[in-house]
Amino acid sequence: MTRKNNLRNLIFVVIILIFAIVVITQIMPGNNNNTLNTKAEVSHEIISNNSAQDGGSVEVIRNIGNPNGKKIACVVGVHPLENDTHKTFLKILPTMNNLNYCYDVYIINVTEDFSKYGSLHPDDQPGRQTGQELALKYVYPKIVNGSYEMALDVHAHGGAYGEHNTFVFSPVSGSVGESYGRNVSSSTQNISYYNPEFTTSGPYLTVPLNQNGVPAFYFEENSFISQNIKDAHMRELINAIDNLKFK
Ligand SMILES: [Zn+2]
């Protein structure tokens, strides 16, 4: 009886050990490799942190997606009031699987003097200009010298463009940025190409980028549509950009 019990205990322990070894070998190397191949490559860097002088800070998250792919620069926060789409972009991009390209996201954090969310029109607080100046001073030099295939500038609006709720455009007509924007629009269901002709932020980022070798276009989203639809539009946008063919 005792011997039988001992044998049973021994077999039980051996089974547990084998099970544990199998579980450990399944989990440990796989996860470590995945972490090394993907997440470990993502890095975070503060580009400028002098709010007293600049009215805000600038940071960058590098290497989202395929760290070995062609590089794309994305910018959020040029207009601090429009932060709902900035947050949406930052939320959705890391959830996209099997991206072809490598995404660096520049984040402008204006710390004061921007309008309350919901009062998008007019957006006339000094923080709007602060964001634009941070873009020109810190983000533009990094992108223009950063070997990027293109740049995306993410914005929102309060419904000022008639039936145009969700759209892309380059402020420089005839630019490569325009043709990339048109390709994105034609490959998506819900993103149109619409150039409002007048932008306040263009001269601080997308215009000089287009003029100096980095095709750039805006994404504009209506701030008052539901978050689910904003999320879906953002996935459409990123998918379309990720399938662009660069020259
Ligand atoms: Zn804007």
mmCIF file of C-alpha atoms and ligand atoms in Angstrom:
data_model
loop_
_atom_site.group_PDB
_atom_site.id
_atom_site.type_symbol
_atom_site.label_atom_id
_atom_site.label_comp_id
_atom_site.label_asym_id
_atom_site.label_seq_id
_atom_site.Cartn_x
_atom_site.Cartn_y
_atom_site.Cartn_z
ATOM 1 C CA MET A 1 0.000 0.000 0.000
ATOM 2 C CA THR A 2 2.703 2.494 1.022
ATOM 3 C CA ARG A 3 4.903 1.468 -1.915
ATOM 4 C CA LYS A 4 1.997 1.874 -4.289
ATOM 5 C CA ASN A 5 1.303 5.340 -2.888
ATOM 6 C CA ASN A 6 4.966 6.305 -3.207
ATOM 7 C CA LEU A 7 5.009 5.143 -6.814
ATOM 8 C CA ARG A 8 1.852 7.081 -7.514
ATOM 9 C CA ASN A 9 3.355 10.191 -5.907
ATOM 10 C CA LEU A 10 6.530 9.761 -7.933
ATOM 11 C CA ILE A 11 4.594 9.460 -11.195
ATOM 12 C CA PHE A 12 2.522 12.497 -10.199
ATOM 13 C CA VAL A 13 5.664 14.555 -9.503
ATOM 14 C CA VAL A 14 7.267 13.467 -12.794
ATOM 15 C CA ILE A 15 4.125 14.417 -14.739
ATOM 16 C CA ILE A 16 4.033 17.828 -13.026
ATOM 17 C CA LEU A 17 7.740 18.345 -13.808
ATOM 18 C CA ILE A 18 7.303 17.440 -17.480
ATOM 19 C CA PHE A 19 4.262 19.705 -17.680
ATOM 20 C CA ALA A 20 6.196 22.573 -16.044
ATOM 21 C CA ILE A 21 9.168 22.138 -18.392
ATOM 22 C CA VAL A 22 6.900 22.107 -21.443
ATOM 23 C CA VAL A 23 5.096 25.249 -20.242
ATOM 24 C CA ILE A 24 8.370 27.044 -19.488
ATOM 25 C CA THR A 25 9.981 26.176 -22.824
ATOM 26 C CA GLN A 26 6.805 27.229 -24.644
ATOM 27 C CA ILE A 27 6.496 30.557 -22.886
ATOM 28 C CA MET A 28 9.993 31.751 -22.073
ATOM 29 C CA PRO A 29 12.004 31.729 -25.315
ATOM 30 C CA GLY A 30 9.012 32.687 -27.486
ATOM 31 C CA ASN A 31 8.139 35.708 -25.412
ATOM 32 C CA ASN A 32 11.739 36.800 -25.042
ATOM 33 C CA ASN A 33 12.276 36.609 -28.781
ATOM 34 C CA ASN A 34 9.079 38.490 -29.521
ATOM 35 C CA THR A 35 10.033 41.164 -27.038
ATOM 36 C CA LEU A 36 13.490 41.482 -28.574
ATOM 37 C CA ASN A 37 12.175 41.532 -32.129
ATOM 38 C CA THR A 38 9.389 44.020 -31.658
ATOM 39 C CA LYS A 39 8.726 45.825 -28.427
ATOM 40 C CA ALA A 40 12.346 46.292 -27.373
ATOM 41 C CA GLU A 41 12.914 48.291 -30.558
ATOM 42 C CA VAL A 42 10.325 50.907 -29.618
ATOM 43 C CA SER A 43 12.026 53.833 -27.939
ATOM 44 C CA HIS A 44 10.907 57.026 -26.318
ATOM 45 C CA GLU A 45 12.899 60.247 -26.345
ATOM 46 C CA ILE A 46 12.295 63.743 -25.027
ATOM 47 C CA ILE A 47 13.319 66.189 -27.758
ATOM 48 C CA SER A 48 12.674 69.363 -25.813
ATOM 49 C CA ASN A 49 11.460 69.935 -22.281
ATOM 50 C CA ASN A 50 11.646 73.663 -21.730
ATOM 51 C CA SER A 51 8.054 74.640 -21.035
ATOM 52 C CA ALA A 52 9.045 77.880 -19.303
ATOM 53 C CA GLN A 53 10.646 79.117 -22.525
ATOM 54 C CA ASP A 54 8.571 77.339 -25.198
ATOM 55 C CA GLY A 55 5.161 76.877 -23.573
ATOM 56 C CA GLY A 56 5.358 73.119 -24.018
ATOM 57 C CA SER A 57 7.496 70.051 -24.631
ATOM 58 C CA VAL A 58 8.171 67.724 -27.559
ATOM 59 C CA GLU A 59 8.806 63.991 -27.488
ATOM 60 C CA VAL A 60 9.068 61.157 -29.984
ATOM 61 C CA ILE A 61 8.146 57.473 -29.873
ATOM 62 C CA ARG A 62 10.275 55.651 -32.441
ATOM 63 C CA ASN A 63 10.038 52.345 -34.298
ATOM 64 C CA ILE A 64 6.370 51.431 -33.981
ATOM 65 C CA GLY A 65 5.491 48.752 -36.549
ATOM 66 C CA ASN A 66 8.278 47.163 -38.572
ATOM 67 C CA PRO A 67 11.591 48.516 -37.222
ATOM 68 C CA ASN A 68 13.317 47.393 -40.439
ATOM 69 C CA GLY A 69 10.761 48.987 -42.756
ATOM 70 C CA LYS A 70 10.813 52.338 -44.522
ATOM 71 C CA LYS A 71 10.364 55.229 -42.103
ATOM 72 C CA ILE A 72 7.260 57.360 -41.741
ATOM 73 C CA ALA A 73 6.974 60.395 -39.470
ATOM 74 C CA CYS A 74 3.679 61.179 -37.761
ATOM 75 C CA VAL A 75 2.938 64.332 -35.783
ATOM 76 C CA VAL A 76 0.264 64.904 -33.167
ATOM 77 C CA GLY A 77 -0.383 67.970 -31.024
ATOM 78 C CA VAL A 78 0.354 70.868 -33.403
ATOM 79 C CA HIS A 79 -3.070 72.243 -32.388
ATOM 80 C CA PRO A 80 -3.495 71.237 -28.734
ATOM 81 C CA LEU A 81 -7.276 71.716 -28.725
ATOM 82 C CA GLU A 82 -7.655 68.921 -31.270
ATOM 83 C CA ASN A 83 -6.293 66.337 -28.847
ATOM 84 C CA ASP A 84 -9.132 63.835 -29.306
ATOM 85 C CA THR A 85 -7.688 62.730 -32.648
ATOM 86 C CA HIS A 86 -4.148 62.841 -31.265
ATOM 87 C CA LYS A 87 -5.179 60.447 -28.519
ATOM 88 C CA THR A 88 -7.039 58.292 -31.032
ATOM 89 C CA PHE A 89 -3.949 58.057 -33.231
ATOM 90 C CA LEU A 90 -1.684 57.184 -30.271
ATOM 91 C CA LYS A 91 -4.185 54.545 -29.137
ATOM 92 C CA ILE A 92 -4.784 52.884 -32.522
ATOM 93 C CA LEU A 93 -1.299 52.811 -34.096
ATOM 94 C CA PRO A 94 0.267 50.361 -31.589
ATOM 95 C CA THR A 95 -2.708 47.986 -32.021
ATOM 96 C CA MET A 96 -2.113 47.588 -35.776
ATOM 97 C CA ASN A 97 -0.523 44.230 -36.570
ATOM 98 C CA ASN A 98 1.953 43.326 -39.311
ATOM 99 C CA LEU A 99 2.708 46.874 -40.373
ATOM 100 C CA ASN A 100 5.023 47.193 -43.381
ATOM 101 C CA TYR A 101 6.658 50.442 -42.319
ATOM 102 C CA CYS A 102 8.415 51.899 -39.306
ATOM 103 C CA TYR A 103 6.522 54.734 -37.607
ATOM 104 C CA ASP A 104 8.000 57.519 -35.501
ATOM 105 C CA VAL A 105 5.392 59.606 -33.698
ATOM 106 C CA TYR A 106 6.299 63.155 -32.701
ATOM 107 C CA ILE A 107 4.157 64.433 -29.843
ATOM 108 C CA ILE A 108 3.813 68.150 -29.114
ATOM 109 C CA ASN A 109 2.535 68.882 -25.610
ATOM 110 C CA VAL A 110 1.395 72.489 -25.233
ATOM 111 C CA THR A 111 1.083 73.107 -21.516
ATOM 112 C CA GLU A 112 -1.121 76.210 -21.343
ATOM 113 C CA ASP A 113 -3.467 78.648 -23.017
ATOM 114 C CA PHE A 114 -5.489 76.474 -25.303
ATOM 115 C CA SER A 115 -9.266 76.448 -25.603
ATOM 116 C CA LYS A 116 -11.478 74.027 -23.762
ATOM 117 C CA TYR A 117 -12.402 70.867 -25.678
ATOM 118 C CA GLY A 118 -15.728 71.383 -27.400
ATOM 119 C CA SER A 119 -15.028 75.013 -28.330
ATOM 120 C CA LEU A 120 -13.220 74.203 -31.549
ATOM 121 C CA HIS A 121 -14.447 77.239 -33.399
ATOM 122 C CA PRO A 122 -12.935 79.722 -33.111
ATOM 123 C CA ASP A 123 -9.706 78.223 -31.788
ATOM 124 C CA ASP A 124 -8.062 81.548 -31.077
ATOM 125 C CA GLN A 125 -6.114 80.906 -27.882
ATOM 126 C CA PRO A 126 -2.329 81.513 -27.806
ATOM 127 C CA GLY A 127 -1.690 77.781 -27.272
ATOM 128 C CA ARG A 128 -2.584 77.153 -30.916
ATOM 129 C CA GLN A 129 0.319 79.352 -32.042
ATOM 130 C CA THR A 130 2.563 77.813 -29.363
ATOM 131 C CA GLY A 131 1.982 74.340 -30.854
ATOM 132 C CA GLN A 132 2.777 75.561 -34.348
ATOM 133 C CA GLU A 133 6.005 77.179 -33.168
ATOM 134 C CA LEU A 134 7.059 74.021 -31.324
ATOM 135 C CA ALA A 135 6.441 72.115 -34.563
ATOM 136 C CA LEU A 136 8.689 74.405 -36.601
ATOM 137 C CA LYS A 137 11.427 74.707 -33.977
ATOM 138 C CA TYR A 138 11.746 71.068 -32.874
ATOM 139 C CA VAL A 139 9.767 68.672 -35.067
ATOM 140 C CA TYR A 140 10.485 70.062 -38.533
ATOM 141 C CA PRO A 141 14.326 69.769 -38.266
ATOM 142 C CA LYS A 142 14.057 66.179 -36.998
ATOM 143 C CA ILE A 143 11.757 65.114 -39.832
ATOM 144 C CA VAL A 144 13.526 66.942 -42.650
ATOM 145 C CA ASN A 145 16.825 65.324 -41.615
ATOM 146 C CA GLY A 146 15.350 61.979 -40.603
ATOM 147 C CA SER A 147 15.290 59.895 -43.834
ATOM 148 C CA TYR A 148 11.504 59.698 -43.862
ATOM 149 C CA GLU A 149 9.458 58.598 -46.873
ATOM 150 C CA MET A 150 6.629 60.889 -45.819
ATOM 151 C CA ALA A 151 5.071 62.746 -42.921
ATOM 152 C CA LEU A 152 1.519 62.784 -41.571
ATOM 153 C CA ASP A 153 0.120 65.669 -39.486
ATOM 154 C CA VAL A 154 -2.952 64.660 -37.453
ATOM 155 C CA HIS A 155 -5.668 67.261 -36.782
ATOM 156 C CA ALA A 156 -9.336 67.625 -35.862
ATOM 157 C CA HIS A 157 -12.009 70.176 -36.676
ATOM 158 C CA GLY A 158 -15.412 71.147 -35.364
ATOM 159 C CA GLY A 159 -17.390 70.714 -38.578
ATOM 160 C CA ALA A 160 -16.218 73.860 -40.365
ATOM 161 C CA TYR A 161 -15.846 72.162 -43.767
ATOM 162 C CA GLY A 162 -19.424 71.404 -44.773
ATOM 163 C CA GLU A 163 -19.897 67.789 -45.815
ATOM 164 C CA HIS A 164 -16.149 67.132 -45.487
ATOM 165 C CA ASN A 165 -15.752 65.432 -42.131
ATOM 166 C CA THR A 166 -12.841 63.047 -42.625
ATOM 167 C CA PHE A 167 -10.219 64.013 -45.156
ATOM 168 C CA VAL A 168 -6.568 64.268 -46.109
ATOM 169 C CA PHE A 169 -4.782 66.952 -48.094
ATOM 170 C CA SER A 170 -1.425 68.482 -48.836
ATOM 171 C CA PRO A 171 -1.273 72.274 -48.597
ATOM 172 C CA VAL A 172 1.196 72.285 -51.528
ATOM 173 C CA SER A 173 -0.689 71.596 -54.764
ATOM 174 C CA GLY A 174 1.093 69.315 -57.216
ATOM 175 C CA SER A 175 3.400 67.961 -54.499
ATOM 176 C CA VAL A 176 4.278 64.314 -53.938
ATOM 177 C CA GLY A 177 2.484 64.788 -50.608
ATOM 178 C CA GLU A 178 -0.691 65.504 -52.572
ATOM 179 C CA SER A 179 -0.332 62.325 -54.641
ATOM 180 C CA TYR A 180 0.227 60.225 -51.490
ATOM 181 C CA GLY A 181 -2.828 61.867 -49.910
ATOM 182 C CA ARG A 182 -4.918 61.167 -53.013
ATOM 183 C CA ASN A 183 -3.777 57.529 -52.985
ATOM 184 C CA VAL A 184 -4.822 57.219 -49.339
ATOM 185 C CA SER A 185 -8.206 58.720 -50.126
ATOM 186 C CA SER A 186 -8.842 56.510 -53.164
ATOM 187 C CA SER A 187 -7.920 53.331 -51.269
ATOM 188 C CA THR A 188 -10.289 54.055 -48.352
ATOM 189 C CA GLN A 189 -14.075 54.085 -47.969
ATOM 190 C CA ASN A 190 -14.430 57.034 -45.630
ATOM 191 C CA ILE A 191 -11.481 59.364 -46.149
ATOM 192 C CA SER A 192 -11.889 61.974 -48.877
ATOM 193 C CA TYR A 193 -9.321 64.281 -50.419
ATOM 194 C CA TYR A 194 -10.291 67.860 -49.698
ATOM 195 C CA ASN A 195 -7.982 70.854 -49.657
ATOM 196 C CA PRO A 196 -9.495 73.715 -47.625
ATOM 197 C CA GLU A 197 -6.904 76.004 -49.298
ATOM 198 C CA PHE A 198 -6.235 77.880 -46.072
ATOM 199 C CA THR A 199 -4.329 76.423 -43.127
ATOM 200 C CA THR A 200 -2.721 78.267 -40.236
ATOM 201 C CA SER A 201 -0.261 75.500 -39.418
ATOM 202 C CA GLY A 202 0.939 74.676 -42.964
ATOM 203 C CA PRO A 203 3.879 77.134 -42.933
ATOM 204 C CA TYR A 204 5.090 75.636 -39.638
ATOM 205 C CA LEU A 205 5.360 72.036 -40.791
ATOM 206 C CA THR A 206 3.698 70.528 -43.849
ATOM 207 C CA VAL A 207 4.569 73.311 -46.335
ATOM 208 C CA PRO A 208 8.330 73.402 -45.618
ATOM 209 C CA LEU A 209 8.415 69.582 -45.448
ATOM 210 C CA ASN A 210 6.850 69.292 -48.909
ATOM 211 C CA GLN A 211 9.228 71.946 -50.230
ATOM 212 C CA ASN A 212 12.311 70.269 -48.777
ATOM 213 C CA GLY A 213 12.020 66.645 -49.779
ATOM 214 C CA VAL A 214 9.581 65.060 -47.312
ATOM 215 C CA PRO A 215 6.100 64.559 -48.829
ATOM 216 C CA ALA A 216 3.586 65.556 -46.156
ATOM 217 C CA PHE A 217 -0.167 65.679 -45.808
ATOM 218 C CA TYR A 218 -2.791 66.395 -43.186
ATOM 219 C CA PHE A 219 -5.399 64.097 -41.743
ATOM 220 C CA GLU A 220 -8.499 65.979 -40.536
ATOM 221 C CA GLU A 221 -11.296 64.367 -38.526
ATOM 222 C CA ASN A 222 -14.552 65.838 -37.263
ATOM 223 C CA SER A 223 -14.191 66.028 -33.502
ATOM 224 C CA PHE A 224 -17.900 65.496 -32.867
ATOM 225 C CA ILE A 225 -18.397 62.088 -34.444
ATOM 226 C CA SER A 226 -18.450 59.073 -32.121
ATOM 227 C CA GLN A 227 -15.231 57.565 -30.806
ATOM 228 C CA ASN A 228 -15.980 54.183 -32.435
ATOM 229 C CA ILE A 229 -16.137 55.810 -35.855
ATOM 230 C CA LYS A 230 -13.014 57.871 -35.144
ATOM 231 C CA ASP A 231 -11.218 54.630 -34.265
ATOM 232 C CA ALA A 232 -12.409 52.950 -37.477
ATOM 233 C CA HIS A 233 -11.362 55.935 -39.616
ATOM 234 C CA MET A 234 -7.953 55.942 -37.947
ATOM 235 C CA ARG A 235 -7.467 52.248 -38.781
ATOM 236 C CA GLU A 236 -8.442 52.981 -42.389
ATOM 237 C CA LEU A 237 -5.938 55.841 -42.525
ATOM 238 C CA ILE A 238 -3.040 53.841 -41.087
ATOM 239 C CA ASN A 239 -3.803 50.827 -43.291
ATOM 240 C CA ALA A 240 -3.862 53.011 -46.392
ATOM 241 C CA ILE A 241 -0.581 54.729 -45.489
ATOM 242 C CA ASP A 242 0.987 51.363 -44.718
ATOM 243 C CA ASN A 243 0.129 50.203 -48.229
ATOM 244 C CA LEU A 244 1.456 53.257 -50.075
ATOM 245 C CA LYS A 245 4.187 52.558 -52.626
ATOM 246 C CA PHE A 246 7.077 54.939 -52.175
ATOM 247 C CA LYS A 247 9.286 56.053 -55.040
HETATM 248 ZN ZN ZN B 1 -5.577 71.791 -36.627
#
